[in-house]
Amino acid sequence: MSQHSDFTVTLLGTGVPVPSPDRFGSSTLVEAGDQKLLIDAGRGAAIRLFQLKVPLGRLDALFLTHYHSDHTSGIPDVWLTGWLESFFGTRRAPLRVIGPTGAKVLMSKLAEAYAADIKIRLADEKLPPEGVATAVEEFDRDGRVYEKNGVKVIAFEVDHGDLIKPAYGYRIEYGGRVAVVSGDTRYNENVIKHAAGADLLIHEVAAARPELMQEAYMQRILGHHITPRDAGRVFAQTKPKLAAYTHLALLGSDKIPPPTLDELIAETRQTYAGPVEVGEDLMAFDIGENVVVRRFAR
Ligand SMILES: [Zn+2]
Ligand SMILES: [Zn+2]
């Protein structure tokens, strides 16, 4: 647990499918009281947890927003490395996975894919079989999906495009405070409904320079995500103590560079005047009376 607050959200990966060393795949750590919850496990989630000195085996549950691989490709690493008998692992109980319909198939097929490794380590390293088991819970509608020791997690459907279903966001409640993670979504009323008055709203975003916005492939990408102007509308309507961007899809071409972070904020300012932060990997938010931003000291 962070010494700064008993309710902390840390962005582990703020990137998109681009295999960037600076922005890893989508993953967010929520520490609330004695619990550690992971929302999505994109590329590099295990590395980021290691940097935070959070043992992989220490996670209480993994929540999945949707099944795009940039949100799930880190699962086998978190799951299997977390089973190893070392300070960074030592899971001795089943990994609890909570996600929309599809989580059971994903986890059972991963167990099939890694059956040889699991068999070998059971026999060779005598690792406990419970530690590699998974306990998967699926849901197919809005509602509470987790409740333990005062921590409540509510899933809500979002709009990531007509063909990208299911897709959900999460609202985490603890000690009268609220953090919301949008998941991948375009402008969506259900986000506004579930994030209204939240202390912290973490939202995805996608942006391109106006010259590029007219291109067909850009329209297609932007049709699955939210523009900074529209994200600003969401922030203005929900009025969080702090809004923060993650999943930064800053799009460019061989001729037109991607927007800068300053331009991203300038666009957001067209529709929103309140507090907003551009997330970066390992940026942490301590949610107390106010929301305090901490950058990772490398
Ligand atoms: Zn997606
Ligand atoms: Zn994504």
PDB file of N, CA and C in Angstrom, residues 187-189 192-193 195-197 201 230-240 271-272:
ATOM      1  N   TYR A 187     -17.718   8.990 -26.977  1.00  0.00           N
ATOM      2  CA  TYR A 187     -18.568   9.786 -26.083  1.00  0.00           C
ATOM      3  C   TYR A 187     -19.780   8.951 -25.701  1.00  0.00           C
ATOM      4  N   ASN A 188     -20.005   8.826 -24.406  1.00  0.00           N
ATOM      5  CA  ASN A 188     -21.047   7.908 -23.981  1.00  0.00           C
ATOM      6  C   ASN A 188     -21.761   8.395 -22.722  1.00  0.00           C
ATOM      7  N   GLU A 189     -23.078   8.453 -22.809  1.00  0.00           N
ATOM      8  CA  GLU A 189     -23.896   8.932 -21.685  1.00  0.00           C
ATOM      9  C   GLU A 189     -23.747   8.055 -20.445  1.00  0.00           C
ATOM     10  N   ILE A 192     -21.002   9.182 -18.316  1.00  0.00           N
ATOM     11  CA  ILE A 192     -21.384  10.390 -17.580  1.00  0.00           C
ATOM     12  C   ILE A 192     -22.251  10.027 -16.378  1.00  0.00           C
ATOM     13  N   LYS A 193     -23.175   9.097 -16.601  1.00  0.00           N
ATOM     14  CA  LYS A 193     -24.055   8.658 -15.514  1.00  0.00           C
ATOM     15  C   LYS A 193     -23.255   8.049 -14.354  1.00  0.00           C
ATOM     16  N   ALA A 195     -19.999   8.274 -13.761  1.00  0.00           N
ATOM     17  CA  ALA A 195     -18.831   9.043 -13.295  1.00  0.00           C
ATOM     18  C   ALA A 195     -19.217  10.376 -12.677  1.00  0.00           C
ATOM     19  N   ALA A 196     -20.505  10.683 -12.667  1.00  0.00           N
ATOM     20  CA  ALA A 196     -20.931  11.992 -12.150  1.00  0.00           C
ATOM     21  C   ALA A 196     -20.429  12.187 -10.723  1.00  0.00           C
ATOM     22  N   GLY A 197     -19.713  13.259 -10.504  1.00  0.00           N
ATOM     23  CA  GLY A 197     -19.239  13.587  -9.164  1.00  0.00           C
ATOM     24  C   GLY A 197     -18.094  12.728  -8.651  1.00  0.00           C
ATOM     25  N   LEU A 201     -11.662  10.726 -12.538  1.00  0.00           N
ATOM     26  CA  LEU A 201     -12.179  10.092 -13.764  1.00  0.00           C
ATOM     27  C   LEU A 201     -11.020   9.904 -14.733  1.00  0.00           C
ATOM     28  N   ASP A 230     -14.658  16.045 -27.110  1.00  0.00           N
ATOM     29  CA  ASP A 230     -15.770  15.292 -26.529  1.00  0.00           C
ATOM     30  C   ASP A 230     -15.441  14.799 -25.122  1.00  0.00           C
ATOM     31  N   ALA A 231     -14.181  14.430 -24.893  1.00  0.00           N
ATOM     32  CA  ALA A 231     -13.781  14.048 -23.527  1.00  0.00           C
ATOM     33  C   ALA A 231     -13.991  15.240 -22.595  1.00  0.00           C
ATOM     34  N   GLY A 232     -13.667  16.429 -23.086  1.00  0.00           N
ATOM     35  CA  GLY A 232     -13.897  17.641 -22.303  1.00  0.00           C
ATOM     36  C   GLY A 232     -15.370  17.812 -21.946  1.00  0.00           C
ATOM     37  N   ARG A 233     -16.237  17.460 -22.892  1.00  0.00           N
ATOM     38  CA  ARG A 233     -17.685  17.517 -22.603  1.00  0.00           C
ATOM     39  C   ARG A 233     -18.051  16.540 -21.489  1.00  0.00           C
ATOM     40  N   VAL A 234     -17.456  15.337 -21.547  1.00  0.00           N
ATOM     41  CA  VAL A 234     -17.718  14.343 -20.495  1.00  0.00           C
ATOM     42  C   VAL A 234     -17.239  14.893 -19.141  1.00  0.00           C
ATOM     43  N   PHE A 235     -16.055  15.486 -19.129  1.00  0.00           N
ATOM     44  CA  PHE A 235     -15.514  16.030 -17.867  1.00  0.00           C
ATOM     45  C   PHE A 235     -16.388  17.174 -17.364  1.00  0.00           C
ATOM     46  N   ALA A 236     -16.817  18.037 -18.278  1.00  0.00           N
ATOM     47  CA  ALA A 236     -17.627  19.189 -17.880  1.00  0.00           C
ATOM     48  C   ALA A 236     -18.963  18.728 -17.295  1.00  0.00           C
ATOM     49  N   GLN A 237     -19.476  17.614 -17.819  1.00  0.00           N
ATOM     50  CA  GLN A 237     -20.772  17.133 -17.340  1.00  0.00           C
ATOM     51  C   GLN A 237     -20.655  16.322 -16.049  1.00  0.00           C
ATOM     52  N   THR A 238     -19.489  15.678 -15.833  1.00  0.00           N
ATOM     53  CA  THR A 238     -19.337  14.840 -14.629  1.00  0.00           C
ATOM     54  C   THR A 238     -18.674  15.607 -13.489  1.00  0.00           C
ATOM     55  N   LYS A 239     -17.905  16.639 -13.817  1.00  0.00           N
ATOM     56  CA  LYS A 239     -17.215  17.461 -12.806  1.00  0.00           C
ATOM     57  C   LYS A 239     -16.419  16.643 -11.786  1.00  0.00           C
ATOM     58  N   PRO A 240     -15.468  15.837 -12.236  1.00  0.00           N
ATOM     59  CA  PRO A 240     -14.636  15.114 -11.266  1.00  0.00           C
ATOM     60  C   PRO A 240     -13.680  16.098 -10.584  1.00  0.00           C
ATOM     61  N   THR A 271     -13.756  22.706 -24.426  1.00  0.00           N
ATOM     62  CA  THR A 271     -15.041  22.310 -23.844  1.00  0.00           C
ATOM     63  C   THR A 271     -14.997  22.137 -22.335  1.00  0.00           C
ATOM     64  N   TYR A 272     -13.804  22.247 -21.734  1.00  0.00           N
ATOM     65  CA  TYR A 272     -13.674  21.949 -20.293  1.00  0.00           C
ATOM     66  C   TYR A 272     -12.619  22.830 -19.652  1.00  0.00           C
TER      67      TYR A 272
END
